[in-house]
Amino acid sequence: MSPNNTYIQILQETSQQLKQLDLIEELVHLQKKLQEEEMYVVITGIFKRGKSTLINALIGDNIMPTGVVPVTAIITILKYATSPFIEIVYMDKKSEQKAVTDLPLFVSEEENPENNKKVSHVIVYHSAPILQQITIIDTPGVGSSLQHNTDTTLQFLTKIDLAIFVLSADMPISKSDIEFLTQLYSQVDNIIFVENKMDIQSKIDLERLITHNKKMIAQQCNMPIDSISIIPISAALHLQGNKNESGLDNLLKVLNQNITQNKRKILQQSTDRQLSLIKQSLLSLIQLRIENLQMPLQKLEERMHQFQATKNLILNEIEGFQAILEHHIQKLNEMVHNHCNNNAKMIETNVVTIIESYLHPSYQLFNKTEQKQLITTLNKTIRNNFEQLKNQLEAESKSQFKEILTHYLFNSKNILHNIAIHFQGYLNTGIESIVEKFDWKAYTAFYITLNGLDKETQFTINKANFFFSKKTKEQYITKAILKQYHEIIIHNTASIIYEVQYKIQESFRKFNADFKIKVQLLLQTLETVMKDTMEKSKELNFNTQSSILELEDLQLKLNNISKQN
């Protein structure tokens, strides 16, 4: 028996003795995957980078739903079959087969909002040749306003063999990209980078963008820059038939090299990682049960009552503190709104001043060249003012947002500390690790686009105004210029307010949800183990010492397998 099979067998036996059905199922699936040498290639990244479009290009068929809003909400697995169909696997383990055209009904956020249909995952069977070599997996985009999409993807990270991380050429790599990539890199050893939508940039701008992105990845993720290769592609061009210009052949070449040369090594790395995580879960559960069994029944019942009272107190404390923090977030949003509107008034004043410098006595606004020069000057002035506003908002909002979340983190530690005090017999590990994993900084870089400043503007005198005086004609042109730039200023101001406020709110929501989920899972695990131990303790012939010895034997066996492998 191979070392892997021995390792898996011991973990399966331990999981069965501890009645951990989910771990048993995961181990059976992992063993089958190893036997078939099935390689999971996951297309992943921040939402709206073109992941589903890339999958359609790889298989040569438009079957994955795409759209302007976040679309993919469910893990979608693509496997090879001679005839296409889909298999919907539900959370209750039941499944059914449907036509490929029904796929959006189950995996899209629009047709299955917040996974109301209780779908675990969907398997798409397709005859694309590439699926004979690998299994392609589409994940929901991380960082959208839909937290359940982010959670679904993060939970899948440990199962990835090789990742294709999709960046988009319509913007530089963002903090959302970097922070998700950092999480991915801690879990996955093999990552291929692609810069999708390359056709929207000139060759020079694309090269600059890729150089910038490589530098940011190396610095922020602590990756050797020589090991980072970003492949420019356009999945849309490939699907339109421009295959020679799409760059997809370069991606397929790199992918094929990994399959033919490194497949076994990649599979072994991901298998070792998954087995290690399962082992740690089992060891934690065993330790918790031993500590419970060593406690007298009366003491355990008292602790259970104490747990229920403290649990409710803690959850109420979290909700109450969240309301206070939301008030601070609202104040920060008001600061952004007021700052932007005040800046808009200042820009309009500057516009008026510049226009006035072009008024009489020479009536130069009648001259097309002078009009063009005025428009150029106004565009430059407005753009500079908005750039200054953007930089100020980034600095001020990030600073204040960090102060708010730092305060929240301090209180979060206090809440977790209360848990540790009341249940220190159960929580000898894990408290600090929970806090350390919190994403308490603003996770989205503020890349703000300024709109409407590049179009060429011409002002003409219509026939109805032809016989007006020069002064009246000048007033007409001035009014037209002011109207256009008023609309531009209002539009860009509203855009900046929306983007900054959205990113502040989204960052706080993600942090808060992360904290609540971790605390609730922690409390749920405690409650389940305590109830289970109490039931066993009440059994008439239950031998506590024998049970402890059995658990310690399991503990020893699990610790020994790491030394043997």
Coordinates of C-alpha atoms in Angstrom, one line a residue:
M1 CA 0.0 0.0 0.0
S2 CA 1.3 3.4 -1.0
P3 CA 2.1 6.0 1.7
N4 CA -0.8 8.1 0.5
N5 CA -3.3 5.2 0.8
T6 CA -2.0 4.3 4.3
Y7 CA -2.4 7.9 5.4
I8 CA -5.9 8.1 4.0
Q9 CA -6.9 4.8 5.5
I10 CA -5.8 5.9 9.0
L11 CA -7.7 9.2 8.6
Q12 CA -10.8 7.3 7.4
E13 CA -10.7 4.9 10.3
T14 CA -10.3 7.8 12.8
S15 CA -13.1 9.8 11.1
Q16 CA -15.4 6.7 11.3
Q17 CA -14.7 6.2 15.0
L18 CA -15.4 9.9 15.7
K19 CA -18.5 9.8 13.4
Q20 CA -17.3 12.7 11.2
L21 CA -19.3 11.9 8.1
D22 CA -18.2 15.0 6.1
L23 CA -14.5 14.1 6.6
I24 CA -15.2 10.5 5.6
E25 CA -16.9 11.7 2.4
E26 CA -14.0 14.1 1.7
L27 CA -11.4 11.4 2.1
V28 CA -13.3 9.0 -0.2
H29 CA -13.5 11.7 -2.9
L30 CA -9.8 12.5 -2.5
Q31 CA -8.8 8.8 -2.8
K32 CA -10.9 8.5 -6.0
K33 CA -9.3 11.7 -7.4
L34 CA -5.8 10.3 -6.7
Q35 CA -6.6 6.9 -8.3
E36 CA -7.9 8.6 -11.5
E37 CA -5.1 11.3 -11.4
E38 CA -7.8 13.9 -11.8
M39 CA -6.3 17.4 -11.8
Y40 CA -8.4 20.4 -10.6
V41 CA -7.6 23.5 -12.6
V42 CA -9.5 26.4 -11.0
I43 CA -10.3 29.6 -12.8
T44 CA -10.3 32.2 -10.0
G45 CA -9.9 35.9 -9.1
I46 CA -11.9 38.9 -8.2
F47 CA -15.4 39.3 -9.6
K48 CA -15.8 40.7 -13.2
R49 CA -12.4 39.8 -14.5
G50 CA -13.8 37.5 -17.2
K51 CA -13.4 34.1 -15.6
S52 CA -16.5 32.5 -17.1
T53 CA -15.7 34.0 -20.5
L54 CA -12.2 32.4 -20.3
I55 CA -13.7 29.0 -19.5
N56 CA -16.0 29.3 -22.6
A57 CA -12.9 30.1 -24.7
L58 CA -10.9 27.1 -23.3
I59 CA -13.7 24.7 -24.1
G60 CA -14.7 26.5 -27.3
D61 CA -18.4 26.9 -26.4
N62 CA -20.5 29.7 -24.8
I63 CA -22.1 27.6 -22.1
M64 CA -21.0 29.4 -18.9
P65 CA -23.3 32.4 -18.1
T66 CA -21.6 35.8 -18.3
G67 CA -22.8 39.4 -17.6
V68 CA -22.3 42.9 -16.3
V69 CA -23.3 42.1 -12.8
P70 CA -21.7 39.2 -10.7
V71 CA -23.1 36.1 -12.4
T72 CA -21.5 32.8 -11.1
A73 CA -22.8 32.0 -7.6
I74 CA -22.2 28.3 -7.4
I75 CA -19.1 26.1 -7.8
T76 CA -19.3 24.7 -11.3
I77 CA -17.1 21.7 -12.3
L78 CA -16.5 20.9 -16.0
K79 CA -15.7 17.2 -16.8
Y80 CA -15.3 15.3 -20.0
A81 CA -18.2 13.3 -21.6
T82 CA -19.1 12.5 -25.2
S83 CA -22.5 14.1 -24.9
P84 CA -23.2 17.4 -23.0
F85 CA -25.5 17.6 -20.0
I86 CA -25.3 18.9 -16.5
E87 CA -25.7 17.3 -13.1
I88 CA -27.1 19.4 -10.2
V89 CA -25.9 18.2 -6.8
Y90 CA -27.9 19.5 -3.9
M91 CA -26.9 20.1 -0.3
D92 CA -29.0 17.1 0.8
K93 CA -26.8 14.9 -1.5
K94 CA -29.6 14.4 -4.0
S95 CA -28.9 15.1 -7.7
E96 CA -30.6 15.4 -11.0
Q97 CA -29.6 15.7 -14.6
K98 CA -30.6 18.6 -16.9
A99 CA -29.8 20.0 -20.3
V100 CA -26.8 22.3 -20.6
T101 CA -29.1 25.2 -21.5
D102 CA -30.6 25.0 -18.0
L103 CA -27.2 25.8 -16.4
P104 CA -27.9 29.5 -15.6
L105 CA -31.1 28.5 -13.6
F106 CA -28.8 26.9 -11.0
V107 CA -25.5 28.7 -11.0
S108 CA -26.4 32.4 -11.7
E109 CA -27.1 34.9 -8.9
E110 CA -30.1 36.2 -10.9
E111 CA -31.8 32.8 -11.3
N112 CA -30.7 31.4 -7.9
P113 CA -30.3 34.4 -5.6
E114 CA -28.3 33.6 -2.4
N115 CA -28.5 29.9 -3.5
N116 CA -32.2 29.6 -2.5
K117 CA -32.3 26.3 -4.4
K118 CA -29.8 24.8 -2.0
V119 CA -27.3 23.7 -4.7
S120 CA -24.0 22.2 -3.5
H121 CA -22.3 22.3 -6.9
V122 CA -23.1 21.7 -10.6
I123 CA -21.1 19.3 -12.8
V124 CA -21.1 20.2 -16.5
Y125 CA -20.2 17.3 -18.8
H126 CA -18.8 18.5 -22.2
S127 CA -16.8 16.9 -25.1
A128 CA -14.1 19.6 -25.2
P129 CA -10.7 17.9 -25.7
I130 CA -9.1 19.9 -22.9
L131 CA -11.4 18.2 -20.4
Q132 CA -9.8 14.8 -21.2
Q133 CA -6.7 16.1 -19.5
I134 CA -8.0 18.3 -16.7
T135 CA -11.1 19.1 -14.7
I136 CA -11.9 22.9 -15.0
I137 CA -13.6 24.6 -12.1
D138 CA -15.4 27.9 -12.2
T139 CA -15.6 29.8 -8.9
P140 CA -17.8 32.8 -7.8
G141 CA -15.9 36.0 -8.0
V142 CA -14.4 37.3 -4.7
G143 CA -14.9 40.8 -3.5
S144 CA -18.4 41.5 -4.9
S145 CA -21.2 42.8 -2.8
L146 CA -22.4 39.2 -2.4
Q147 CA -20.6 37.8 0.6
H148 CA -21.9 34.3 0.1
N149 CA -20.1 34.2 -3.3
T150 CA -16.8 35.1 -1.6
D151 CA -17.3 32.5 1.1
T152 CA -18.0 29.8 -1.4
T153 CA -14.8 30.5 -3.2
L154 CA -12.6 30.8 -0.1
Q155 CA -13.9 27.5 1.2
F156 CA -12.8 25.8 -2.0
L157 CA -9.2 27.0 -1.9
T158 CA -7.8 23.9 -0.1
K159 CA -9.1 21.6 -3.0
I160 CA -7.2 23.4 -5.8
D161 CA -4.4 21.6 -7.6
L162 CA -3.5 24.4 -10.0
A163 CA -5.0 27.9 -10.2
I164 CA -5.4 30.3 -13.1
F165 CA -5.6 33.7 -11.5
V166 CA -7.4 36.1 -13.8
L167 CA -6.5 39.8 -13.9
S168 CA -8.2 42.4 -16.1
A169 CA -6.4 44.9 -18.4
D170 CA -9.0 47.5 -17.8
M171 CA -7.4 48.4 -14.4
P172 CA -4.2 47.9 -12.5
I173 CA -4.1 45.1 -9.9
S174 CA -6.2 46.2 -7.0
K175 CA -5.9 45.6 -3.2
S176 CA -8.8 43.1 -3.5
D177 CA -6.7 41.1 -6.1
I178 CA -3.6 41.2 -3.8
E179 CA -5.4 40.2 -0.7
F180 CA -7.3 37.3 -2.3
L181 CA -4.0 36.3 -4.1
T182 CA -2.2 36.2 -0.7
Q183 CA -4.8 33.8 0.6
L184 CA -4.6 31.7 -2.5
Y185 CA -0.8 31.6 -2.5
S186 CA -0.8 30.4 1.2
Q187 CA -3.0 27.4 0.1
V188 CA -1.9 26.7 -3.5
D189 CA 1.7 26.1 -4.7
N190 CA 1.0 26.4 -8.5
I191 CA -0.5 29.6 -9.9
I192 CA -0.7 30.7 -13.6
F193 CA -1.4 34.5 -14.1
V194 CA -3.4 35.8 -17.1
E195 CA -4.1 39.4 -18.0
N196 CA -7.6 39.2 -19.7
K197 CA -9.1 41.8 -22.0
M198 CA -5.7 42.7 -23.5
D199 CA -7.4 44.0 -26.6
I200 CA -8.6 47.1 -24.8
Q201 CA -5.1 48.4 -24.3
S202 CA -2.3 49.4 -26.7
K203 CA 0.7 47.2 -26.8
I204 CA 2.8 49.8 -24.9
D205 CA 0.2 50.4 -22.2
L206 CA -0.4 46.6 -21.8
E207 CA 3.4 46.0 -21.3
R208 CA 3.5 48.8 -18.7
L209 CA 0.4 47.4 -16.9
I210 CA 1.9 43.8 -16.8
T211 CA 5.2 45.2 -15.5
H212 CA 3.4 47.1 -12.8
N213 CA 1.2 44.1 -11.8
K214 CA 4.3 41.8 -11.6
K215 CA 6.0 44.2 -9.3
M216 CA 3.0 44.6 -7.0
I217 CA 2.5 40.8 -6.8
A218 CA 6.2 40.3 -6.0
Q219 CA 6.2 43.0 -3.3
Q220 CA 2.8 42.3 -1.7
C221 CA 2.7 38.5 -1.9
N222 CA 6.4 38.0 -1.2
M223 CA 6.9 36.0 -4.5
P224 CA 10.2 36.1 -6.4
I225 CA 9.5 38.4 -9.4
D226 CA 11.4 36.1 -11.7
S227 CA 8.9 33.3 -11.0
I228 CA 5.9 35.5 -12.0
S229 CA 4.8 35.3 -15.6
I230 CA 1.6 37.1 -16.6
I231 CA 0.1 35.8 -19.9
P232 CA -1.8 38.5 -21.9
I233 CA -5.0 37.1 -23.4
S234 CA -8.4 38.1 -24.7
A235 CA -11.0 35.4 -24.1
A236 CA -13.6 37.5 -25.9
L237 CA -11.4 37.8 -29.1
H238 CA -10.9 34.0 -29.1
L239 CA -14.7 33.4 -28.9
Q240 CA -15.2 35.9 -31.7
G241 CA -12.9 33.8 -34.0
N242 CA -9.7 35.9 -33.7
K243 CA -7.8 33.0 -32.2
N244 CA -4.4 34.0 -33.5
E245 CA -4.7 37.4 -31.8
S246 CA -6.3 36.2 -28.5
G247 CA -3.1 34.9 -26.9
L248 CA -4.9 31.8 -25.7
D249 CA -2.4 29.5 -27.4
N250 CA 0.3 30.8 -25.0
L251 CA -1.9 30.0 -22.0
L252 CA -2.6 26.5 -23.4
K253 CA 1.1 25.9 -23.9
V254 CA 2.0 26.7 -20.3
L255 CA -1.0 24.7 -19.1
N256 CA 0.1 21.7 -21.2
Q257 CA 3.6 21.9 -19.8
N258 CA 2.3 21.7 -16.2
I259 CA 0.1 18.7 -17.2
T260 CA 2.7 16.7 -19.0
Q261 CA 5.8 17.5 -16.8
N262 CA 4.5 18.3 -13.3
K263 CA 1.1 16.6 -12.9
R264 CA 2.1 14.0 -10.4
K265 CA 4.1 16.5 -8.4
I266 CA 1.2 19.0 -8.4
L267 CA -1.3 16.4 -7.3
Q268 CA 1.0 15.2 -4.5
Q269 CA 1.5 18.7 -3.2
S270 CA -2.3 19.4 -3.0
T271 CA -3.0 16.0 -1.6
D272 CA -0.5 16.4 1.2
R273 CA -2.0 19.8 2.0
Q274 CA -5.6 18.5 2.2
L275 CA -4.6 15.4 4.3
S276 CA -2.7 17.7 6.7
L277 CA -5.8 19.9 7.2
I278 CA -8.1 16.8 7.8
K279 CA -5.6 15.5 10.3
Q280 CA -5.5 18.8 12.2
S281 CA -9.3 18.8 12.4
L282 CA -9.4 15.3 13.8
L283 CA -6.7 16.1 16.4
S284 CA -8.5 19.2 17.6
L285 CA -11.7 17.3 17.9
I286 CA -10.0 14.5 19.9
Q287 CA -8.4 16.9 22.3
L288 CA -11.7 18.6 22.9
R289 CA -13.5 15.3 23.7
I290 CA -10.7 14.2 26.0
E291 CA -11.0 17.4 28.0
N292 CA -14.8 17.1 28.2
L293 CA -14.6 13.5 29.3
Q294 CA -12.2 14.3 32.1
M295 CA -14.8 16.7 33.6
P296 CA -17.4 15.4 36.1
L297 CA -21.0 15.3 34.8
Q298 CA -22.3 17.8 37.3
K299 CA -19.5 20.2 36.4
L300 CA -20.2 19.6 32.8
E301 CA -23.9 20.5 33.2
E302 CA -23.0 23.6 35.1
R303 CA -20.6 24.6 32.3
M304 CA -23.3 23.9 29.7
H305 CA -25.7 26.3 31.4
Q306 CA -22.9 28.8 31.8
F307 CA -22.1 28.4 28.1
Q308 CA -25.7 29.1 27.0
A309 CA -25.9 32.3 29.0
T310 CA -22.5 33.5 27.9
K311 CA -23.2 32.6 24.3
N312 CA -26.3 34.8 24.2
L313 CA -24.4 37.6 25.9
I314 CA -21.6 37.5 23.4
L315 CA -23.9 37.4 20.4
N316 CA -25.8 40.4 21.8
E317 CA -22.6 42.2 22.4
I318 CA -21.5 41.7 18.8
E319 CA -24.8 43.0 17.4
G320 CA -24.7 46.0 19.7
F321 CA -21.2 46.9 18.9
Q322 CA -21.9 46.5 15.2
A323 CA -24.6 49.1 15.4
I324 CA -22.2 51.6 17.0
L325 CA -19.6 50.9 14.3
E326 CA -22.2 51.4 11.5
H327 CA -22.8 54.8 13.0
H328 CA -19.1 55.7 12.6
I329 CA -19.1 54.3 9.0
Q330 CA -22.1 56.6 8.3
K331 CA -20.2 59.6 9.6
L332 CA -17.3 58.7 7.4
N333 CA -19.6 58.4 4.4
E334 CA -21.0 61.8 5.2
M335 CA -17.4 63.2 5.3
V336 CA -16.8 61.8 1.8
H337 CA -20.1 63.3 0.5
N338 CA -19.5 66.8 1.9
H339 CA -15.8 66.8 0.8
C340 CA -16.8 65.9 -2.8
N341 CA -19.6 68.4 -3.0
N342 CA -17.5 71.2 -1.6
N343 CA -14.8 70.3 -4.1
A344 CA -17.3 70.4 -6.9
K345 CA -18.3 74.0 -6.0
M346 CA -14.6 75.0 -6.0
I347 CA -14.1 73.4 -9.5
E348 CA -17.1 75.2 -10.9
T349 CA -15.7 78.5 -9.5
N350 CA -12.4 77.8 -11.3
V351 CA -14.3 77.0 -14.5
V352 CA -16.1 80.4 -14.3
T353 CA -12.8 82.2 -13.7
I354 CA -11.1 80.6 -16.7
I355 CA -14.0 81.4 -19.0
E356 CA -14.1 85.0 -17.8
S357 CA -10.5 85.4 -18.8
Y358 CA -11.6 84.7 -22.4
L359 CA -14.4 87.3 -22.5
H360 CA -14.2 90.8 -24.1
P361 CA -13.1 93.1 -25.4
S362 CA -11.7 90.9 -28.2
Y363 CA -14.5 88.4 -28.3
Q364 CA -12.0 85.6 -28.9
L365 CA -14.6 82.9 -28.1
F366 CA -15.9 83.3 -31.6
N367 CA -12.6 81.9 -32.8
K368 CA -12.6 78.1 -33.2
T369 CA -8.9 77.9 -32.2
E370 CA -9.6 79.9 -29.0
Q371 CA -12.6 77.7 -28.2
K372 CA -10.4 74.6 -28.5
Q373 CA -7.7 76.1 -26.4
L374 CA -10.3 77.0 -23.7
I375 CA -11.7 73.5 -23.7
T376 CA -8.2 72.0 -23.4
T377 CA -7.5 74.4 -20.5
L378 CA -10.8 73.5 -18.7
N379 CA -10.2 69.8 -19.2
K380 CA -6.8 70.0 -17.7
T381 CA -7.9 72.1 -14.8
I382 CA -10.9 69.8 -14.0
R383 CA -8.8 66.6 -14.3
N384 CA -6.1 68.0 -12.0
N385 CA -8.7 69.1 -9.5
F386 CA -10.4 65.7 -9.5
E387 CA -7.0 63.9 -9.3
Q388 CA -6.2 66.0 -6.2
L389 CA -9.7 65.1 -4.7
K390 CA -9.2 61.5 -5.4
N391 CA -5.7 61.4 -3.7
Q392 CA -7.1 63.3 -0.7
L393 CA -10.1 61.0 -0.3
E394 CA -7.9 57.9 -0.5
A395 CA -5.6 59.2 2.2
E396 CA -8.3 60.6 4.5
S397 CA -10.9 57.8 4.1
K398 CA -8.4 55.0 4.5
S399 CA -6.9 56.6 7.6
Q400 CA -10.3 57.1 9.2
F401 CA -11.5 53.7 8.1
K402 CA -8.4 52.1 9.6
E403 CA -9.0 53.9 12.9
I404 CA -12.6 52.6 13.0
L405 CA -11.6 49.0 12.2
T406 CA -8.7 49.1 14.6
H407 CA -11.1 50.1 17.4
Y408 CA -13.4 47.2 16.2
L409 CA -10.5 44.8 16.3
F410 CA -9.7 45.8 19.9
N411 CA -13.3 45.1 20.9
S412 CA -13.3 41.9 18.9
K413 CA -10.3 40.7 20.9
N414 CA -12.2 41.6 24.1
I415 CA -15.1 39.5 23.0
L416 CA -12.9 36.5 22.2
H417 CA -11.1 37.0 25.4
N418 CA -14.4 36.6 27.2
I419 CA -15.0 33.3 25.5
A420 CA -11.5 32.2 26.5
I421 CA -12.1 33.1 30.1
H422 CA -15.4 31.2 30.4
F423 CA -14.3 28.2 28.4
Q424 CA -10.5 28.1 28.7
G425 CA -10.7 24.4 29.3
Y426 CA -12.0 24.0 25.7
L427 CA -10.1 26.7 24.0
N428 CA -6.5 26.1 24.6
T429 CA -5.8 27.1 21.0
G430 CA -7.3 29.1 18.2
I431 CA -8.3 32.5 19.7
E432 CA -5.3 34.5 18.4
S433 CA -5.3 32.7 15.1
I434 CA -8.9 33.8 14.5
V435 CA -8.1 37.4 15.2
E436 CA -4.9 37.4 13.1
K437 CA -6.9 36.2 10.0
F438 CA -9.2 39.2 10.1
D439 CA -9.2 41.4 7.0
W440 CA -9.4 44.7 9.0
K441 CA -7.9 47.0 6.4
A442 CA -9.7 48.5 3.4
Y443 CA -9.4 45.6 0.9
T444 CA -10.2 47.4 -2.3
A445 CA -7.8 49.9 -3.8
F446 CA -9.5 53.1 -4.9
Y447 CA -9.1 53.1 -8.7
I448 CA -11.5 56.0 -9.6
T449 CA -12.2 56.6 -13.3
L450 CA -12.9 60.2 -14.3
N451 CA -15.5 60.4 -17.2
G452 CA -16.3 62.9 -19.9
L453 CA -13.1 64.9 -20.0
D454 CA -11.7 63.6 -23.3
K455 CA -14.4 64.2 -25.9
E456 CA -13.8 67.1 -28.3
T457 CA -16.3 70.0 -27.9
Q458 CA -17.4 72.4 -30.6
F459 CA -19.7 75.4 -30.0
T460 CA -21.6 76.9 -32.9
I461 CA -24.0 79.8 -33.4
N462 CA -27.3 78.5 -34.9
K463 CA -29.2 80.6 -37.5
A464 CA -31.8 81.8 -35.0
N465 CA -29.0 83.6 -33.1
F466 CA -27.1 84.8 -36.1
F467 CA -28.3 88.4 -35.9
F468 CA -27.7 88.8 -32.2
S469 CA -25.1 91.2 -30.9
K470 CA -21.6 90.0 -30.2
K471 CA -22.2 90.3 -26.5
T472 CA -25.4 88.1 -26.7
K473 CA -23.6 85.6 -28.8
E474 CA -20.7 85.5 -26.3
Q475 CA -23.2 84.9 -23.5
Y476 CA -24.8 82.1 -25.5
I477 CA -21.4 80.3 -25.9
T478 CA -20.5 80.9 -22.3
K479 CA -23.8 79.4 -21.1
A480 CA -23.3 76.4 -23.3
I481 CA -19.8 75.8 -22.0
L482 CA -20.9 76.2 -18.3
K483 CA -23.8 73.8 -18.9
Q484 CA -21.6 71.1 -20.3
Y485 CA -18.9 71.4 -17.6
H486 CA -21.5 71.5 -14.9
E487 CA -22.8 68.1 -16.1
I488 CA -19.2 66.8 -16.2
I489 CA -18.4 68.0 -12.7
I490 CA -21.7 66.6 -11.3
H491 CA -21.2 63.3 -13.0
N492 CA -17.6 62.8 -11.8
T493 CA -18.4 64.0 -8.3
A494 CA -21.3 61.5 -8.0
S495 CA -19.1 58.7 -9.4
I496 CA -16.4 59.4 -6.8
I497 CA -18.9 59.6 -3.9
Y498 CA -20.4 56.3 -4.9
E499 CA -17.2 54.4 -5.4
V500 CA -15.5 55.5 -2.2
Q501 CA -18.6 55.0 -0.1
Y502 CA -19.3 51.6 -1.6
K503 CA -15.8 50.4 -1.0
I504 CA -15.8 51.6 2.6
Q505 CA -19.1 50.0 3.3
E506 CA -18.1 46.7 1.5
S507 CA -14.8 46.5 3.4
F508 CA -16.6 46.9 6.7
R509 CA -19.3 44.4 5.8
K510 CA -16.8 41.8 4.8
F511 CA -14.8 42.3 8.0
N512 CA -17.9 42.2 10.2
A513 CA -19.2 39.1 8.4
D514 CA -15.9 37.3 8.7
F515 CA -15.8 38.0 12.5
K516 CA -19.4 36.9 13.1
I517 CA -19.0 33.7 11.1
K518 CA -15.8 32.7 13.0
V519 CA -17.3 33.3 16.4
Q520 CA -20.5 31.5 15.6
L521 CA -18.6 28.5 14.3
L522 CA -16.5 28.5 17.4
L523 CA -19.5 28.6 19.6
Q524 CA -21.3 26.0 17.5
T525 CA -18.4 23.5 17.8
L526 CA -18.2 24.0 21.6
E527 CA -21.9 23.4 22.0
T528 CA -22.0 20.3 19.8
V529 CA -19.0 18.7 21.6
M530 CA -20.4 19.5 25.1
K531 CA -23.8 18.1 24.3
D532 CA -22.3 14.9 22.8
T533 CA -20.1 14.4 25.9
M534 CA -23.0 15.0 28.3
E535 CA -25.1 12.4 26.5
K536 CA -22.3 9.8 26.6
S537 CA -21.7 10.6 30.3
K538 CA -25.3 9.8 31.1
E539 CA -25.2 6.3 29.6
L540 CA -25.4 3.6 32.3
N541 CA -22.4 1.6 31.3
F542 CA -20.3 4.3 29.9
N543 CA -16.7 3.8 30.8
T544 CA -15.1 7.3 30.8
Q545 CA -11.5 6.1 31.4
S546 CA -11.8 3.6 28.6
S547 CA -13.1 6.2 26.2
I548 CA -10.2 8.6 27.1
L549 CA -7.7 5.8 26.4
E550 CA -9.3 5.1 23.1
L551 CA -9.1 8.8 22.1
E552 CA -5.5 9.1 23.3
D553 CA -4.7 6.0 21.1
L554 CA -6.3 7.7 18.1
Q555 CA -4.3 10.9 18.9
L556 CA -1.1 8.9 19.0
K557 CA -1.8 7.1 15.8
L558 CA -2.5 10.4 14.0
N559 CA 0.7 12.0 15.3
N560 CA 2.7 9.0 14.2
I561 CA 1.5 9.1 10.6
S562 CA 3.2 12.4 10.0
K563 CA 6.5 10.9 11.1
Q564 CA 6.1 7.9 8.7
N565 CA 5.2 10.0 5.6

